[in-house]
Amino acid sequence: MGLKGKETPSFFRDFLDECGGSAVIDGGFATELERLGADLNDELWSAKCLVSSSSHLVRRVHLDYLDAGANIILTASYQATVQGFEAKGFSREEGVTMLRRSVEIAREAREIYHDRCTKDSSDFVRNERFRKRPILIAASVGSYGAYLADGSEYVGDYGDAVTVQTLKDFHRERVKILVDAGADLIAFETIPNKLEAQAYAELLDEEGIETPAWFSFSCKDECNVVSGDSIFECASIADSCRQVAAVGVNCTAPRFIHGLISSIKKATSKPVLVYPNSGETYIAESNQWVKSSGLAEDDFVPYIGKWRDAGASLFGGCCRTTPYTIRGIAEAIYGKVQDKCI
């Protein structure tokens, strides 16, 4: 696709035009890795599978989401940092290699998928628009709280000692590594407070990074991110950052999405993305997800049309969603897909 070299403000608008107006983001990653047999009971979480002996599982999950209809697949780098790898006994060089590898595996999966679709189109995918859809690789950047692995990304309280400079210094190296590895865009995910959003915005400017980015916030209700900061204020920071091409929410209960879209649209004219979780609640103390009174896993798929009418244009799933969820979203956008490229 012809998006490389595009000016950041037009990046997602041109991409969405190629997609027909709306695009599909992939779904939960760790859930699928565990389903395939990975043991993620580790501070590195899904990044544990970037170790060479498990990288085939990462590729398999990417392919499953591409088969389901995703236009954007996120790398397995959400909880991957050089600092985190070093804490687990890896050398700095090994940490850098695994961060780069997260992008390389996603690129490999895209190439495999495109090759299969080209060779097998007559027998498998019969929806031409689906088969030839554009596909981007988004380098996932989790929050500082994700590195701490103590659940603090779900509340956004880092303590008074953590400043914007602290966060810039923490994220700087891995963002540069992921950009240099060839990601199409940077996905700053599950941002829990405006402090970290400000750090990301300043970092992108200071480093002169031209790769487009999105800012996606984790929210506790229709108006506020999990720290209690206003989503309007957070989205305004994203709107003021030249490199940010889209703004939205993830790891958020489906019942809050409609109101959040409205709040974000008041702060920015940039494309809005939403990829909610299953509606369950994460309990950090027990490392478990528990049922809540909101919508269940796939129940939010019928709301894609309403969310699109409210102003969102990129849709996917976060924690505890599956390729089945993403296939439902893709069919809501592209129509029924009869088969897949496998």
Short mmCIF file of C-alpha atoms in Angstrom, two decimals:
data_model
loop_
_atom_site.label_atom_id
_atom_site.label_comp_id
_atom_site.label_asym_id
_atom_site.label_seq_id
_atom_site.Cartn_x
_atom_site.Cartn_y
_atom_site.Cartn_z
CA MET A 1 0.00 0.00 0.00
CA GLY A 2 1.14 3.55 -0.62
CA LEU A 3 1.18 4.96 2.90
CA LYS A 4 4.91 5.08 3.54
CA GLY A 5 6.13 8.67 3.53
CA LYS A 6 2.69 10.15 4.07
CA GLU A 7 2.42 13.24 6.24
CA THR A 8 1.21 12.20 9.69
CA PRO A 9 -2.03 14.24 9.64
CA SER A 10 -3.21 12.44 6.50
CA PHE A 11 -1.83 8.99 7.35
CA PHE A 12 -4.93 7.40 8.88
CA ARG A 13 -7.34 9.29 6.67
CA ASP A 14 -5.64 7.88 3.58
CA PHE A 15 -5.47 4.44 5.19
CA LEU A 16 -9.16 4.56 6.08
CA ASP A 17 -10.00 5.63 2.53
CA GLU A 18 -8.20 2.52 1.27
CA CYS A 19 -10.14 0.42 3.80
CA GLY A 20 -13.48 1.87 2.69
CA GLY A 21 -13.98 4.25 5.62
CA SER A 22 -13.49 1.92 8.61
CA ALA A 23 -10.71 -0.44 9.70
CA VAL A 24 -10.29 -3.45 11.97
CA ILE A 25 -7.70 -3.72 14.77
CA ASP A 26 -6.76 -7.14 16.14
CA GLY A 27 -7.82 -8.51 19.54
CA GLY A 28 -6.49 -9.91 22.80
CA PHE A 29 -2.95 -11.27 22.48
CA ALA A 30 -2.09 -12.94 25.78
CA THR A 31 -5.39 -14.83 25.86
CA GLU A 32 -4.59 -16.42 22.50
CA LEU A 33 -1.00 -17.23 23.44
CA GLU A 34 -2.26 -19.02 26.54
CA ARG A 35 -4.84 -20.89 24.46
CA LEU A 36 -1.95 -22.14 22.31
CA GLY A 37 -0.14 -23.40 25.41
CA ALA A 38 2.09 -20.49 26.43
CA ASP A 39 2.75 -19.98 30.15
CA LEU A 40 2.58 -16.21 30.72
CA ASN A 41 2.77 -16.18 34.50
CA ASP A 42 5.78 -13.89 34.32
CA GLU A 43 6.65 -10.20 34.66
CA LEU A 44 7.30 -10.12 30.92
CA TRP A 45 3.77 -11.40 30.19
CA SER A 46 3.25 -11.84 26.43
CA ALA A 47 6.76 -10.50 25.75
CA LYS A 48 8.04 -13.76 27.23
CA CYS A 49 7.12 -15.38 23.91
CA LEU A 50 9.62 -13.21 22.03
CA VAL A 51 12.26 -15.64 23.21
CA SER A 52 13.13 -17.64 20.10
CA SER A 53 11.68 -20.94 21.32
CA SER A 54 8.17 -19.42 21.52
CA SER A 55 8.20 -16.93 18.66
CA HIS A 56 6.22 -19.31 16.42
CA LEU A 57 3.26 -18.86 18.79
CA VAL A 58 3.39 -15.09 18.31
CA ARG A 59 3.38 -15.54 14.55
CA ARG A 60 0.44 -17.94 14.81
CA VAL A 61 -1.64 -15.41 16.78
CA HIS A 62 -0.88 -12.69 14.22
CA LEU A 63 -2.00 -15.01 11.42
CA ASP A 64 -5.18 -15.96 13.28
CA TYR A 65 -6.13 -12.29 13.51
CA LEU A 66 -5.27 -11.65 9.87
CA ASP A 67 -7.45 -14.60 8.91
CA ALA A 68 -10.20 -13.05 11.03
CA GLY A 69 -10.02 -9.81 9.03
CA ALA A 70 -7.70 -7.43 10.92
CA ASN A 71 -6.27 -4.44 9.05
CA ILE A 72 -3.88 -3.64 11.90
CA ILE A 73 -1.91 -6.17 13.94
CA LEU A 74 -0.09 -5.09 17.08
CA THR A 75 3.33 -6.43 17.97
CA ALA A 76 3.97 -8.54 21.08
CA SER A 77 5.92 -5.68 22.66
CA TYR A 78 3.30 -4.24 25.02
CA GLN A 79 5.26 -5.34 28.10
CA ALA A 80 8.65 -5.58 26.36
CA THR A 81 11.37 -3.20 27.51
CA VAL A 82 15.14 -3.42 27.64
CA GLN A 83 14.90 -2.79 31.37
CA GLY A 84 12.41 -5.62 31.80
CA PHE A 85 14.50 -8.10 29.84
CA GLU A 86 17.62 -7.15 31.81
CA ALA A 87 15.74 -7.72 35.07
CA LYS A 88 15.05 -11.28 33.87
CA GLY A 89 18.75 -11.96 33.23
CA PHE A 90 19.00 -11.12 29.54
CA SER A 91 21.77 -8.86 28.27
CA ARG A 92 21.00 -5.41 26.91
CA GLU A 93 21.80 -6.65 23.41
CA GLU A 94 19.39 -9.56 23.79
CA GLY A 95 16.68 -7.17 24.98
CA VAL A 96 17.18 -4.93 21.94
CA THR A 97 17.07 -7.97 19.66
CA MET A 98 13.77 -9.19 21.14
CA LEU A 99 12.17 -5.77 20.80
CA ARG A 100 13.19 -5.66 17.15
CA ARG A 101 12.04 -9.24 16.75
CA SER A 102 8.50 -8.30 17.81
CA VAL A 103 8.20 -6.13 14.71
CA GLU A 104 9.95 -8.65 12.47
CA ILE A 105 7.57 -11.48 13.49
CA ALA A 106 4.54 -9.32 12.69
CA ARG A 107 6.02 -8.37 9.33
CA GLU A 108 6.70 -12.04 8.60
CA ALA A 109 3.08 -12.91 9.42
CA ARG A 110 1.83 -10.22 7.04
CA GLU A 111 4.04 -11.54 4.26
CA ILE A 112 2.86 -15.12 4.85
CA TYR A 113 -0.77 -13.98 4.84
CA HIS A 114 -0.41 -11.97 1.64
CA ASP A 115 1.37 -14.87 -0.03
CA ARG A 116 -1.39 -17.31 0.94
CA CYS A 117 -4.12 -14.97 -0.25
CA THR A 118 -2.38 -14.46 -3.59
CA LYS A 119 -1.87 -18.17 -4.19
CA ASP A 120 -5.17 -19.42 -2.85
CA SER A 121 -7.63 -16.64 -3.63
CA SER A 122 -9.57 -18.68 -6.15
CA ASP A 123 -10.23 -21.39 -3.60
CA PHE A 124 -10.52 -19.47 -0.37
CA VAL A 125 -11.35 -15.81 0.11
CA ARG A 126 -14.14 -14.83 -2.26
CA ASN A 127 -14.60 -11.29 -0.98
CA GLU A 128 -12.18 -9.26 -3.13
CA ARG A 129 -12.32 -6.20 -0.86
CA PHE A 130 -11.48 -8.36 2.16
CA ARG A 131 -8.64 -10.21 0.45
CA LYS A 132 -6.89 -7.09 -0.89
CA ARG A 133 -7.40 -4.94 2.19
CA PRO A 134 -4.41 -2.89 3.45
CA ILE A 135 -2.60 -4.25 6.52
CA LEU A 136 -0.42 -2.24 8.92
CA ILE A 137 2.02 -3.29 11.65
CA ALA A 138 1.56 -1.28 14.86
CA ALA A 139 4.40 -1.40 17.40
CA SER A 140 2.71 -1.77 20.78
CA VAL A 141 4.07 0.42 23.58
CA GLY A 142 2.57 -0.33 26.98
CA SER A 143 2.56 2.15 29.82
CA TYR A 144 5.14 2.47 32.59
CA GLY A 145 2.68 0.63 34.79
CA ALA A 146 2.82 -2.38 32.46
CA TYR A 147 6.59 -2.60 33.04
CA LEU A 148 6.03 -2.44 36.81
CA ALA A 149 3.76 -5.51 36.38
CA ASP A 150 1.82 -4.56 39.51
CA GLY A 151 -1.47 -3.60 37.89
CA SER A 152 -0.77 0.13 38.17
CA GLU A 153 -1.62 0.67 34.51
CA TYR A 154 -5.20 -0.08 35.56
CA VAL A 155 -5.27 2.79 38.08
CA GLY A 156 -2.69 5.24 36.75
CA ASP A 157 -1.12 6.06 40.13
CA TYR A 158 2.67 6.07 39.77
CA GLY A 159 3.40 8.11 42.89
CA ASP A 160 4.78 11.62 43.24
CA ALA A 161 8.33 10.56 42.36
CA VAL A 162 7.43 9.75 38.75
CA THR A 163 7.54 12.83 36.53
CA VAL A 164 7.17 13.52 32.81
CA GLN A 165 10.97 13.35 32.55
CA THR A 166 11.02 9.98 34.35
CA LEU A 167 8.58 8.59 31.83
CA LYS A 168 10.37 10.05 28.80
CA ASP A 169 13.66 8.54 29.96
CA PHE A 170 11.97 5.18 30.51
CA HIS A 171 10.25 4.96 27.11
CA ARG A 172 12.83 6.67 24.90
CA GLU A 173 15.05 3.73 23.95
CA ARG A 174 12.35 1.18 23.17
CA VAL A 175 10.33 3.62 21.06
CA LYS A 176 13.41 4.32 18.95
CA ILE A 177 14.16 0.58 18.63
CA LEU A 178 10.62 -0.22 17.50
CA VAL A 179 10.63 2.62 14.96
CA ASP A 180 14.00 1.55 13.59
CA ALA A 181 12.72 -2.03 13.26
CA GLY A 182 10.27 -0.88 10.60
CA ALA A 183 6.86 -0.64 12.24
CA ASP A 184 4.27 1.26 10.20
CA LEU A 185 3.01 3.10 13.27
CA ILE A 186 3.46 3.27 17.04
CA ALA A 187 0.52 2.27 19.24
CA PHE A 188 0.80 3.89 22.66
CA GLU A 189 -1.72 1.72 24.49
CA THR A 190 -3.62 1.61 27.76
CA ILE A 191 -2.43 5.10 28.71
CA PRO A 192 -3.73 5.58 32.28
CA ASN A 193 -3.16 9.29 32.89
CA LYS A 194 -2.40 12.59 31.20
CA LEU A 195 1.13 12.63 32.66
CA GLU A 196 2.16 9.72 30.47
CA ALA A 197 0.35 11.15 27.44
CA GLN A 198 2.34 14.36 27.87
CA ALA A 199 5.56 12.35 28.17
CA TYR A 200 4.82 10.51 24.92
CA ALA A 201 3.99 13.73 23.09
CA GLU A 202 7.21 15.41 24.22
CA LEU A 203 9.27 12.31 23.45
CA LEU A 204 7.97 12.08 19.88
CA ASP A 205 8.80 15.75 19.35
CA GLU A 206 12.23 15.66 21.00
CA GLU A 207 13.37 12.61 19.03
CA GLY A 208 12.00 13.93 15.75
CA ILE A 209 10.12 10.70 15.17
CA GLU A 210 8.15 10.82 11.95
CA THR A 211 6.46 7.41 12.21
CA PRO A 212 2.75 8.04 12.86
CA ALA A 213 1.37 7.13 16.28
CA TRP A 214 -1.90 6.63 18.05
CA PHE A 215 -2.71 7.41 21.67
CA SER A 216 -5.18 5.01 23.28
CA PHE A 217 -6.39 5.54 26.84
CA SER A 218 -7.73 3.14 29.44
CA CYS A 219 -10.92 4.55 30.97
CA LYS A 220 -13.03 3.89 34.06
CA ASP A 221 -16.23 5.57 32.87
CA GLU A 222 -17.59 7.65 30.00
CA CYS A 223 -15.63 10.79 30.91
CA ASN A 224 -12.40 9.83 32.70
CA VAL A 225 -9.31 7.70 32.25
CA VAL A 226 -8.51 5.25 35.05
CA SER A 227 -6.44 7.80 37.02
CA GLY A 228 -9.42 10.16 37.18
CA ASP A 229 -8.00 12.57 34.59
CA SER A 230 -10.54 13.83 32.07
CA ILE A 231 -10.55 11.99 28.72
CA PHE A 232 -11.14 15.41 27.13
CA GLU A 233 -7.87 16.73 28.60
CA CYS A 234 -6.01 13.56 27.60
CA ALA A 235 -7.38 13.62 24.05
CA SER A 236 -6.47 17.31 23.81
CA ILE A 237 -2.82 16.43 24.49
CA ALA A 238 -2.98 13.87 21.68
CA ASP A 239 -4.64 16.39 19.39
CA SER A 240 -1.82 18.89 19.93
CA CYS A 241 0.88 16.35 19.02
CA ARG A 242 1.73 16.47 15.32
CA GLN A 243 2.84 12.84 15.18
CA VAL A 244 -0.42 11.49 16.61
CA ALA A 245 -2.64 10.37 13.75
CA ALA A 246 -5.52 8.85 15.75
CA VAL A 247 -6.88 8.97 19.30
CA GLY A 248 -9.02 6.53 21.23
CA VAL A 249 -9.56 4.06 24.03
CA ASN A 250 -8.70 0.44 24.79
CA CYS A 251 -8.81 -1.92 27.76
CA THR A 252 -12.11 -0.31 28.68
CA ALA A 253 -15.53 -1.81 29.37
CA PRO A 254 -17.78 -1.82 26.27
CA ARG A 255 -20.60 -0.01 28.08
CA PHE A 256 -18.51 3.19 28.30
CA ILE A 257 -17.41 3.33 24.66
CA HIS A 258 -20.25 5.34 23.14
CA GLY A 259 -19.91 8.16 25.67
CA LEU A 260 -16.13 8.17 25.35
CA ILE A 261 -16.31 8.57 21.58
CA SER A 262 -18.46 11.66 22.09
CA SER A 263 -16.02 13.08 24.65
CA ILE A 264 -13.01 12.47 22.38
CA LYS A 265 -14.74 14.02 19.36
CA LYS A 266 -15.11 17.25 21.36
CA ALA A 267 -11.32 17.42 21.76
CA THR A 268 -10.05 16.37 18.33
CA SER A 269 -10.96 15.93 14.69
CA LYS A 270 -8.43 13.12 14.30
CA PRO A 271 -9.77 9.61 13.60
CA VAL A 272 -11.11 7.83 16.70
CA LEU A 273 -10.24 4.23 17.51
CA VAL A 274 -11.91 1.91 20.02
CA TYR A 275 -10.86 -1.56 21.09
CA PRO A 276 -12.61 -2.45 24.35
CA ASN A 277 -11.96 -5.46 26.52
CA SER A 278 -14.49 -8.20 27.14
CA GLY A 279 -16.24 -6.26 29.89
CA GLU A 280 -14.57 -8.26 32.65
CA THR A 281 -12.53 -6.60 35.40
CA TYR A 282 -8.86 -7.33 36.10
CA ILE A 283 -7.93 -7.96 39.75
CA ALA A 284 -4.21 -7.25 40.07
CA GLU A 285 -3.85 -8.89 43.48
CA SER A 286 -4.95 -12.28 42.18
CA ASN A 287 -3.88 -11.81 38.54
CA GLN A 288 -7.38 -12.79 37.43
CA TRP A 289 -10.23 -11.48 35.33
CA VAL A 290 -13.66 -11.61 36.90
CA LYS A 291 -17.11 -11.25 35.40
CA SER A 292 -18.73 -7.85 35.75
CA SER A 293 -22.27 -6.64 35.21
CA GLY A 294 -21.50 -5.16 31.79
CA LEU A 295 -21.56 -6.68 28.33
CA ALA A 296 -19.97 -10.09 27.84
CA GLU A 297 -17.18 -10.85 25.38
CA ASP A 298 -18.75 -10.79 21.95
CA ASP A 299 -21.84 -8.82 22.88
CA PHE A 300 -20.24 -5.54 21.84
CA VAL A 301 -19.93 -6.56 18.17
CA PRO A 302 -23.55 -5.53 17.39
CA TYR A 303 -22.68 -2.04 18.67
CA ILE A 304 -19.99 -1.43 16.02
CA GLY A 305 -22.53 0.32 13.79
CA LYS A 306 -23.63 2.65 16.58
CA TRP A 307 -20.04 3.41 17.52
CA ARG A 308 -19.29 4.17 13.89
CA ASP A 309 -22.29 6.50 13.75
CA ALA A 310 -20.98 8.21 16.91
CA GLY A 311 -17.73 9.01 15.11
CA ALA A 312 -15.29 6.13 15.55
CA SER A 313 -13.60 4.60 12.50
CA LEU A 314 -11.15 1.98 13.81
CA PHE A 315 -12.51 -0.98 15.80
CA GLY A 316 -10.96 -3.98 17.55
CA GLY A 317 -10.72 -5.82 20.84
CA CYS A 318 -8.43 -5.80 23.85
CA CYS A 319 -8.15 -8.14 26.84
CA ARG A 320 -10.04 -11.43 26.63
CA THR A 321 -11.32 -10.86 23.10
CA THR A 322 -10.48 -13.43 20.42
CA PRO A 323 -10.21 -13.93 16.65
CA TYR A 324 -13.90 -14.82 16.80
CA THR A 325 -14.61 -11.31 18.11
CA ILE A 326 -12.49 -9.73 15.39
CA ARG A 327 -14.15 -11.80 12.67
CA GLY A 328 -17.49 -10.47 13.92
CA ILE A 329 -16.20 -6.90 13.69
CA ALA A 330 -14.75 -7.50 10.21
CA GLU A 331 -18.06 -8.91 9.01
CA ALA A 332 -19.89 -5.92 10.48
CA ILE A 333 -17.62 -3.70 8.38
CA TYR A 334 -16.84 -5.71 5.24
CA GLY A 335 -19.80 -8.06 5.10
CA LYS A 336 -19.80 -11.84 5.40
CA VAL A 337 -16.42 -13.44 4.69
CA GLN A 338 -16.95 -17.00 3.50
CA ASP A 339 -13.48 -18.43 4.00
CA LYS A 340 -9.94 -17.49 4.97
CA CYS A 341 -6.42 -17.65 3.60
CA ILE A 342 -5.01 -20.71 5.35
#
